[in-house]
mmCIF file of N, CA and C in Angstrom:
data_model
loop_
_atom_site.group_PDB
_atom_site.id
_atom_site.type_symbol
_atom_site.label_atom_id
_atom_site.label_comp_id
_atom_site.label_asym_id
_atom_site.label_seq_id
_atom_site.Cartn_x
_atom_site.Cartn_y
_atom_site.Cartn_z
ATOM 1 N N MET A 85 16.229 -16.947 -90.770
ATOM 2 C CA MET A 85 14.550 -17.537 -90.821
ATOM 3 C C MET A 85 14.304 -18.957 -91.498
ATOM 4 N N PRO A 86 14.111 -19.928 -91.032
ATOM 5 C CA PRO A 86 14.226 -20.782 -92.168
ATOM 6 C C PRO A 86 12.513 -21.205 -93.033
ATOM 7 N N THR A 87 12.629 -21.948 -93.884
ATOM 8 C CA THR A 87 11.316 -22.107 -94.533
ATOM 9 C C THR A 87 10.444 -23.077 -93.726
ATOM 10 N N ILE A 88 9.294 -22.862 -94.351
ATOM 11 C CA ILE A 88 8.484 -24.158 -93.637
ATOM 12 C C ILE A 88 8.860 -25.350 -94.359
ATOM 13 N N GLN A 89 9.444 -25.632 -94.934
ATOM 14 C CA GLN A 89 9.554 -26.862 -95.609
ATOM 15 C C GLN A 89 10.888 -27.633 -94.886
ATOM 16 N N GLN A 90 11.791 -26.591 -94.738
ATOM 17 C CA GLN A 90 13.085 -26.904 -93.499
ATOM 18 C C GLN A 90 12.752 -27.280 -92.147
ATOM 19 N N LEU A 91 11.459 -26.796 -91.800
ATOM 20 C CA LEU A 91 11.034 -26.777 -90.392
ATOM 21 C C LEU A 91 10.277 -28.426 -90.470
ATOM 22 N N ILE A 92 9.895 -28.730 -91.968
ATOM 23 C CA ILE A 92 8.867 -29.987 -91.899
ATOM 24 C C ILE A 92 10.083 -31.153 -91.857
ATOM 25 N N ARG A 93 11.196 -30.558 -92.746
ATOM 26 C CA ARG A 93 12.563 -31.788 -93.064
ATOM 27 C C ARG A 93 13.337 -31.891 -91.570
ATOM 28 N N SER A 94 13.440 -30.932 -90.455
ATOM 29 C CA SER A 94 14.312 -30.905 -89.326
ATOM 30 C C SER A 94 13.662 -30.084 -88.175
ATOM 31 N N GLN A 95 13.267 -30.396 -86.793
ATOM 32 C CA GLN A 95 12.612 -29.499 -86.630
ATOM 33 C C GLN A 95 13.605 -28.867 -85.615
ATOM 34 N N ARG A 96 12.853 -27.800 -84.842
ATOM 35 C CA ARG A 96 13.842 -26.830 -84.205
ATOM 36 C C ARG A 96 14.329 -27.867 -82.780
ATOM 37 N N ILE A 97 15.701 -27.688 -82.828
ATOM 38 C CA ILE A 97 16.250 -28.575 -81.487
ATOM 39 C C ILE A 97 16.306 -27.955 -79.990
ATOM 40 N N LYS A 98 15.396 -28.149 -78.846
ATOM 41 C CA LYS A 98 15.710 -27.153 -78.166
ATOM 42 C C LYS A 98 16.698 -27.279 -76.766
ATOM 43 N N CYS A 99 17.286 -26.357 -76.347
ATOM 44 C CA CYS A 99 18.144 -26.175 -75.756
ATOM 45 C C CYS A 99 18.156 -27.052 -74.268
ATOM 46 N N GLU A 100 18.677 -27.698 -73.699
ATOM 47 C CA GLU A 100 18.668 -28.108 -72.236
ATOM 48 C C GLU A 100 19.833 -27.767 -71.624
ATOM 49 N N THR A 101 19.165 -27.013 -70.520
ATOM 50 C CA THR A 101 19.580 -26.397 -69.545
ATOM 51 C C THR A 101 20.666 -27.118 -68.780
ATOM 52 N N LYS A 102 21.556 -26.741 -68.518
ATOM 53 C CA LYS A 102 22.574 -27.457 -67.303
ATOM 54 C C LYS A 102 22.302 -27.353 -65.899
ATOM 55 N N THR A 103 22.306 -28.064 -65.169
ATOM 56 C CA THR A 103 22.132 -27.840 -63.680
ATOM 57 C C THR A 103 23.136 -27.177 -63.048
ATOM 58 N N LYS A 104 23.350 -26.249 -61.976
ATOM 59 C CA LYS A 104 24.392 -25.794 -60.964
ATOM 60 C C LYS A 104 24.949 -26.923 -60.138
ATOM 61 N N SER A 105 24.517 -27.798 -59.739
ATOM 62 C CA SER A 105 24.827 -29.069 -58.859
ATOM 63 C C SER A 105 24.176 -30.313 -59.409
ATOM 64 N N PRO A 106 25.328 -31.131 -60.295
ATOM 65 C CA PRO A 106 24.831 -32.140 -60.688
ATOM 66 C C PRO A 106 25.376 -33.577 -59.634
ATOM 67 N N ALA A 107 25.753 -32.934 -58.840
ATOM 68 C CA ALA A 107 26.199 -34.419 -57.613
ATOM 69 C C ALA A 107 24.639 -34.761 -57.032
ATOM 70 N N LEU A 108 23.843 -33.486 -57.113
ATOM 71 C CA LEU A 108 22.405 -34.033 -56.087
ATOM 72 C C LEU A 108 21.412 -34.818 -56.734
ATOM 73 N N LYS A 109 22.153 -34.809 -58.176
ATOM 74 C CA LYS A 109 20.959 -35.502 -58.933
ATOM 75 C C LYS A 109 19.290 -34.912 -59.106
ATOM 76 N N ALA A 110 19.035 -33.866 -58.693
ATOM 77 C CA ALA A 110 17.751 -33.231 -58.851
ATOM 78 C C ALA A 110 17.373 -32.978 -57.407
ATOM 79 N N CYS A 111 18.331 -33.653 -56.160
ATOM 80 C CA CYS A 111 17.324 -33.291 -55.046
ATOM 81 C C CYS A 111 17.817 -32.099 -54.288
ATOM 82 N N PRO A 112 17.011 -31.295 -53.431
ATOM 83 C CA PRO A 112 17.161 -30.656 -52.783
ATOM 84 C C PRO A 112 18.432 -30.404 -51.632
ATOM 85 N N GLN A 113 18.026 -31.644 -50.984
ATOM 86 C CA GLN A 113 20.082 -32.083 -50.470
ATOM 87 C C GLN A 113 19.819 -33.478 -50.802
ATOM 88 N N ARG A 114 21.055 -33.542 -49.829
ATOM 89 C CA ARG A 114 21.503 -35.102 -50.142
ATOM 90 C C ARG A 114 22.432 -35.575 -48.781
ATOM 91 N N ARG A 115 22.331 -36.726 -48.586
ATOM 92 C CA ARG A 115 23.140 -36.835 -46.972
ATOM 93 C C ARG A 115 24.571 -37.547 -47.397
ATOM 94 N N GLY A 116 25.650 -37.279 -46.866
ATOM 95 C CA GLY A 116 26.961 -37.890 -47.249
ATOM 96 C C GLY A 116 27.563 -37.834 -45.838
ATOM 97 N N ILE A 117 28.831 -38.248 -45.728
ATOM 98 C CA ILE A 117 29.606 -38.582 -44.516
ATOM 99 C C ILE A 117 30.748 -38.131 -45.310
ATOM 100 N N CYS A 118 31.611 -36.695 -44.243
ATOM 101 C CA CYS A 118 32.652 -36.202 -44.689
ATOM 102 C C CYS A 118 34.003 -36.874 -44.577
ATOM 103 N N THR A 119 34.792 -36.728 -45.636
ATOM 104 C CA THR A 119 35.825 -37.875 -45.385
ATOM 105 C C THR A 119 36.991 -36.866 -45.191
ATOM 106 N N ARG A 120 37.319 -35.569 -45.099
ATOM 107 C CA ARG A 120 38.404 -35.007 -44.953
ATOM 108 C C ARG A 120 37.842 -33.430 -44.358
ATOM 109 N N VAL A 121 38.395 -32.860 -43.739
ATOM 110 C CA VAL A 121 38.296 -31.190 -43.501
ATOM 111 C C VAL A 121 39.006 -30.546 -43.052
ATOM 112 N N TYR A 122 38.995 -29.359 -43.919
ATOM 113 C CA TYR A 122 40.529 -28.997 -44.034
ATOM 114 C C TYR A 122 40.261 -27.206 -44.139
ATOM 115 N N THR A 123 40.955 -26.151 -44.430
ATOM 116 C CA THR A 123 40.809 -24.502 -44.876
ATOM 117 C C THR A 123 41.675 -24.838 -46.200
ATOM 118 N N THR A 124 40.753 -24.170 -46.884
ATOM 119 C CA THR A 124 41.791 -23.411 -47.904
ATOM 120 C C THR A 124 41.347 -21.989 -48.545
ATOM 121 N N THR A 125 41.717 -21.170 -49.726
ATOM 122 C CA THR A 125 41.798 -20.058 -50.299
ATOM 123 C C THR A 125 40.994 -19.808 -51.118
ATOM 124 N N PRO A 126 40.195 -18.844 -50.935
ATOM 125 C CA PRO A 126 39.197 -18.437 -52.416
ATOM 126 C C PRO A 126 39.882 -17.851 -53.153
ATOM 127 N N LYS A 127 38.692 -18.227 -54.502
ATOM 128 C CA LYS A 127 39.625 -17.937 -55.705
ATOM 129 C C LYS A 127 39.853 -16.058 -55.547
ATOM 130 N N LYS A 128 40.350 -15.490 -57.003
ATOM 131 C CA LYS A 128 40.900 -14.596 -57.217
ATOM 132 C C LYS A 128 40.808 -13.395 -56.215
ATOM 133 N N PRO A 129 39.281 -12.687 -56.207
ATOM 134 C CA PRO A 129 39.833 -11.151 -55.305
ATOM 135 C C PRO A 129 39.276 -10.854 -53.929
ATOM 136 N N ASN A 130 38.695 -12.356 -53.818
ATOM 137 C CA ASN A 130 39.081 -12.636 -52.439
ATOM 138 C C ASN A 130 39.928 -13.652 -51.095
ATOM 139 N N SER A 131 40.052 -12.891 -50.080
ATOM 140 C CA SER A 131 41.130 -13.726 -49.848
ATOM 141 C C SER A 131 40.898 -14.243 -47.979
ATOM 142 N N ALA A 132 41.085 -15.312 -47.431
ATOM 143 C CA ALA A 132 40.677 -15.803 -46.099
ATOM 144 C C ALA A 132 41.072 -17.323 -46.291
ATOM 145 N N LEU A 133 40.854 -17.771 -44.850
ATOM 146 C CA LEU A 133 40.882 -19.142 -44.898
ATOM 147 C C LEU A 133 39.702 -19.649 -44.461
ATOM 148 N N ARG A 134 38.871 -20.143 -45.382
ATOM 149 C CA ARG A 134 37.410 -20.694 -45.711
ATOM 150 C C ARG A 134 37.622 -22.356 -45.195
ATOM 151 N N LYS A 135 36.840 -22.660 -44.094
ATOM 152 C CA LYS A 135 36.687 -23.962 -43.767
ATOM 153 C C LYS A 135 35.892 -25.052 -45.071
ATOM 154 N N VAL A 136 36.742 -25.947 -45.400
ATOM 155 C CA VAL A 136 35.887 -26.766 -46.354
ATOM 156 C C VAL A 136 35.554 -28.684 -45.961
ATOM 157 N N ALA A 137 35.070 -29.061 -46.524
ATOM 158 C CA ALA A 137 35.390 -30.490 -46.174
ATOM 159 C C ALA A 137 35.011 -30.901 -47.319
ATOM 160 N N ARG A 138 35.414 -32.216 -47.881
ATOM 161 C CA ARG A 138 35.075 -33.397 -48.654
ATOM 162 C C ARG A 138 34.353 -34.302 -48.430
ATOM 163 N N VAL A 139 33.044 -34.657 -49.246
ATOM 164 C CA VAL A 139 31.987 -34.936 -48.396
ATOM 165 C C VAL A 139 31.701 -36.415 -49.545
ATOM 166 N N ARG A 140 31.290 -37.311 -49.632
ATOM 167 C CA ARG A 140 30.813 -38.337 -49.960
ATOM 168 C C ARG A 140 29.388 -38.432 -49.776
ATOM 169 N N LEU A 141 28.761 -38.423 -50.921
ATOM 170 C CA LEU A 141 27.596 -38.188 -51.135
ATOM 171 C C LEU A 141 26.978 -39.536 -51.207
ATOM 172 N N THR A 142 25.484 -39.811 -50.943
ATOM 173 C CA THR A 142 24.626 -41.270 -50.769
ATOM 174 C C THR A 142 24.294 -41.676 -52.248
ATOM 175 N N THR A 143 24.589 -40.420 -53.644
ATOM 176 C CA THR A 143 24.662 -40.718 -55.119
ATOM 177 C C THR A 143 26.382 -41.721 -55.155
ATOM 178 N N GLY A 144 27.347 -41.285 -54.348
ATOM 179 C CA GLY A 144 28.851 -41.952 -54.868
ATOM 180 C C GLY A 144 29.867 -41.210 -55.419
ATOM 181 N N ILE A 145 28.913 -40.167 -55.466
ATOM 182 C CA ILE A 145 29.904 -38.795 -55.858
ATOM 183 C C ILE A 145 30.685 -38.026 -54.700
ATOM 184 N N GLU A 146 31.912 -37.855 -54.475
ATOM 185 C CA GLU A 146 32.717 -37.185 -53.725
ATOM 186 C C GLU A 146 32.304 -35.785 -54.084
ATOM 187 N N VAL A 147 32.244 -34.491 -53.263
ATOM 188 C CA VAL A 147 32.329 -33.409 -53.829
ATOM 189 C C VAL A 147 32.836 -32.298 -52.640
ATOM 190 N N THR A 148 33.449 -31.122 -53.039
ATOM 191 C CA THR A 148 33.589 -30.510 -51.992
ATOM 192 C C THR A 148 32.587 -29.524 -51.464
ATOM 193 N N ALA A 149 32.498 -29.368 -50.098
ATOM 194 C CA ALA A 149 31.539 -28.871 -49.595
ATOM 195 C C ALA A 149 31.977 -27.615 -48.651
ATOM 196 N N TYR A 150 31.400 -26.802 -48.521
ATOM 197 C CA TYR A 150 31.767 -25.115 -48.078
ATOM 198 C C TYR A 150 31.199 -24.993 -46.290
ATOM 199 N N ILE A 151 31.558 -25.253 -45.314
ATOM 200 C CA ILE A 151 30.948 -25.207 -44.128
ATOM 201 C C ILE A 151 30.573 -24.002 -44.004
ATOM 202 N N PRO A 152 29.291 -23.444 -43.976
ATOM 203 C CA PRO A 152 28.626 -22.070 -44.205
ATOM 204 C C PRO A 152 29.797 -20.698 -43.582
ATOM 205 N N ASP A 153 30.554 -17.043 -49.032
ATOM 206 C CA ASP A 153 31.316 -16.238 -50.415
ATOM 207 C C ASP A 153 32.155 -16.721 -51.181
ATOM 208 N N LEU A 154 32.604 -18.475 -50.569
ATOM 209 C CA LEU A 154 33.397 -19.019 -51.207
ATOM 210 C C LEU A 154 33.295 -19.524 -52.742
ATOM 211 N N PRO A 155 33.312 -18.532 -53.868
ATOM 212 C CA PRO A 155 33.182 -18.769 -55.228
ATOM 213 C C PRO A 155 34.075 -19.897 -55.590
ATOM 214 N N GLY A 156 33.278 -20.676 -56.921
ATOM 215 C CA GLY A 156 33.900 -22.273 -56.994
ATOM 216 C C GLY A 156 33.110 -23.281 -56.045
ATOM 217 N N VAL A 157 32.628 -23.184 -54.900
ATOM 218 C CA VAL A 157 32.007 -24.377 -54.327
ATOM 219 C C VAL A 157 30.626 -24.148 -54.248
ATOM 220 N N ARG A 158 30.046 -25.509 -55.026
ATOM 221 C CA ARG A 158 28.666 -25.468 -55.235
ATOM 222 C C ARG A 158 28.180 -25.571 -54.190
ATOM 223 N N TYR A 159 28.473 -26.833 -52.796
ATOM 224 C CA TYR A 159 27.752 -27.666 -52.563
ATOM 225 C C TYR A 159 27.821 -27.186 -50.862
ATOM 226 N N HIS A 160 26.623 -26.985 -50.096
ATOM 227 C CA HIS A 160 26.725 -26.797 -48.507
ATOM 228 C C HIS A 160 26.137 -27.668 -47.726
ATOM 229 N N ILE A 161 26.996 -27.272 -46.102
ATOM 230 C CA ILE A 161 26.993 -28.563 -45.474
ATOM 231 C C ILE A 161 25.708 -27.554 -44.693
ATOM 232 N N VAL A 162 24.629 -28.232 -44.561
ATOM 233 C CA VAL A 162 23.671 -27.620 -43.430
ATOM 234 C C VAL A 162 24.260 -27.966 -41.691
ATOM 235 N N ARG A 163 24.384 -27.145 -41.198
ATOM 236 C CA ARG A 163 24.869 -27.348 -39.728
ATOM 237 C C ARG A 163 23.601 -27.841 -38.999
ATOM 238 N N GLY A 164 24.143 -28.747 -38.162
ATOM 239 C CA GLY A 164 23.217 -29.147 -36.753
ATOM 240 C C GLY A 164 22.041 -30.529 -37.521
ATOM 241 N N SER A 165 22.714 -30.675 -38.373
ATOM 242 C CA SER A 165 21.834 -32.264 -39.053
ATOM 243 C C SER A 165 22.487 -33.212 -39.274
ATOM 244 N N LEU A 166 21.810 -34.132 -39.083
ATOM 245 C CA LEU A 166 22.566 -35.902 -39.275
ATOM 246 C C LEU A 166 24.092 -35.549 -38.281
ATOM 247 N N ASP A 167 24.829 -35.745 -39.016
ATOM 248 C CA ASP A 167 26.728 -36.131 -38.099
ATOM 249 C C ASP A 167 27.428 -34.555 -37.827
ATOM 250 N N THR A 168 26.522 -33.597 -38.526
ATOM 251 C CA THR A 168 27.097 -32.044 -38.594
ATOM 252 C C THR A 168 26.717 -31.400 -36.841
ATOM 253 N N ALA A 169 27.702 -31.151 -36.357
ATOM 254 C CA ALA A 169 27.285 -30.329 -35.149
ATOM 255 C C ALA A 169 26.964 -28.396 -35.560
ATOM 256 N N GLY A 170 26.117 -28.189 -34.547
ATOM 257 C CA GLY A 170 25.253 -26.736 -34.667
ATOM 258 C C GLY A 170 26.939 -26.161 -33.905
ATOM 259 N N VAL A 171 26.676 -24.809 -34.091
ATOM 260 C CA VAL A 171 27.411 -23.738 -33.683
ATOM 261 C C VAL A 171 27.617 -23.203 -32.304
ATOM 262 N N LYS A 172 28.225 -23.845 -31.031
ATOM 263 C CA LYS A 172 28.298 -23.296 -29.769
ATOM 264 C C LYS A 172 27.725 -21.944 -29.271
ATOM 265 N N ASP A 173 26.949 -22.099 -28.270
ATOM 266 C CA ASP A 173 27.103 -20.956 -27.814
ATOM 267 C C ASP A 173 26.304 -19.791 -28.600
ATOM 268 N N ARG A 174 25.686 -19.953 -29.821
ATOM 269 C CA ARG A 174 25.288 -19.177 -30.770
ATOM 270 C C ARG A 174 23.875 -18.734 -30.076
ATOM 271 N N LEU A 175 23.499 -17.178 -30.001
ATOM 272 C CA LEU A 175 22.098 -16.756 -29.537
ATOM 273 C C LEU A 175 21.535 -16.387 -30.636
ATOM 274 N N GLN A 176 21.655 -15.290 -31.908
ATOM 275 C CA GLN A 176 21.199 -15.046 -32.525
ATOM 276 C C GLN A 176 21.725 -15.757 -34.250
ATOM 277 N N SER A 177 20.226 -15.635 -34.515
ATOM 278 C CA SER A 177 20.415 -16.336 -36.203
ATOM 279 C C SER A 177 20.351 -17.991 -35.820
ATOM 280 N N ARG A 178 20.132 -18.353 -35.014
ATOM 281 C CA ARG A 178 20.094 -19.982 -34.659
ATOM 282 C C ARG A 178 19.635 -21.183 -35.467
ATOM 283 N N SER A 179 18.808 -20.561 -36.374
ATOM 284 C CA SER A 179 18.277 -21.607 -37.181
ATOM 285 C C SER A 179 19.429 -22.001 -38.497
ATOM 286 N N LYS A 180 20.243 -20.516 -38.894
ATOM 287 C CA LYS A 180 21.302 -20.964 -39.928
ATOM 288 C C LYS A 180 22.197 -22.310 -39.359
ATOM 289 N N TYR A 181 22.562 -21.626 -38.237
ATOM 290 C CA TYR A 181 23.474 -22.366 -37.715
ATOM 291 C C TYR A 181 23.545 -23.642 -36.889
ATOM 292 N N GLY A 182 22.163 -24.512 -37.040
ATOM 293 C CA GLY A 182 22.096 -25.632 -36.795
ATOM 294 C C GLY A 182 21.512 -25.891 -34.748
ATOM 295 N N VAL A 183 21.457 -24.616 -34.217
ATOM 296 C CA VAL A 183 21.608 -24.176 -32.812
ATOM 297 C C VAL A 183 20.229 -24.497 -32.124
ATOM 298 N N LYS A 184 19.916 -25.388 -31.129
ATOM 299 C CA LYS A 184 18.489 -25.426 -30.152
ATOM 300 C C LYS A 184 18.210 -24.125 -29.864
ATOM 301 N N ARG A 185 17.089 -24.192 -29.366
ATOM 302 C CA ARG A 185 16.931 -23.267 -28.193
ATOM 303 C C ARG A 185 17.675 -23.072 -27.058
ATOM 304 N N PRO A 186 17.454 -22.317 -26.498
ATOM 305 C CA PRO A 186 18.537 -22.135 -25.280
ATOM 306 C C PRO A 186 17.367 -22.386 -24.051
ATOM 307 N N LYS A 187 17.551 -23.631 -22.915
ATOM 308 C CA LYS A 187 16.810 -23.087 -21.853
ATOM 309 C C LYS A 187 16.978 -22.168 -21.127
ATOM 310 N N SER A 188 15.463 -21.235 -20.955
ATOM 311 C CA SER A 188 15.561 -20.206 -19.923
ATOM 312 C C SER A 188 15.953 -20.520 -18.556
#
C-alpha cells in the first residue's frame, strides 16, 4: 500500500477498458457494404459451415461479419436492413430475420 507522500508524488492510474468491437467506434450499429460472402468453419470445439461476409464499414475498416455461435467473429449482420435481404417464407421469430408481416 502506498504512503500519502507516494500518492501525492504520482496519483493512481485508471485502467482503461478495451472495447469488444473497435471497428464500430462506440456506435451500436454501422452501415457497410458486403465485399465478399463465403462460408467458413468455426473455432476448435464447434464444427459446421458458417455463412460469413467481409464488410467494408462507413468507418473505412473492413471486418468479418457473421450472417446470423461463431466464436471469434465480433460483428453481426442485421437481416432485412439496408441491402441485406430477409429470410424467405419465415413465419416465426420474424423480427430477428428481417421478415415483414405476411398479408393474411
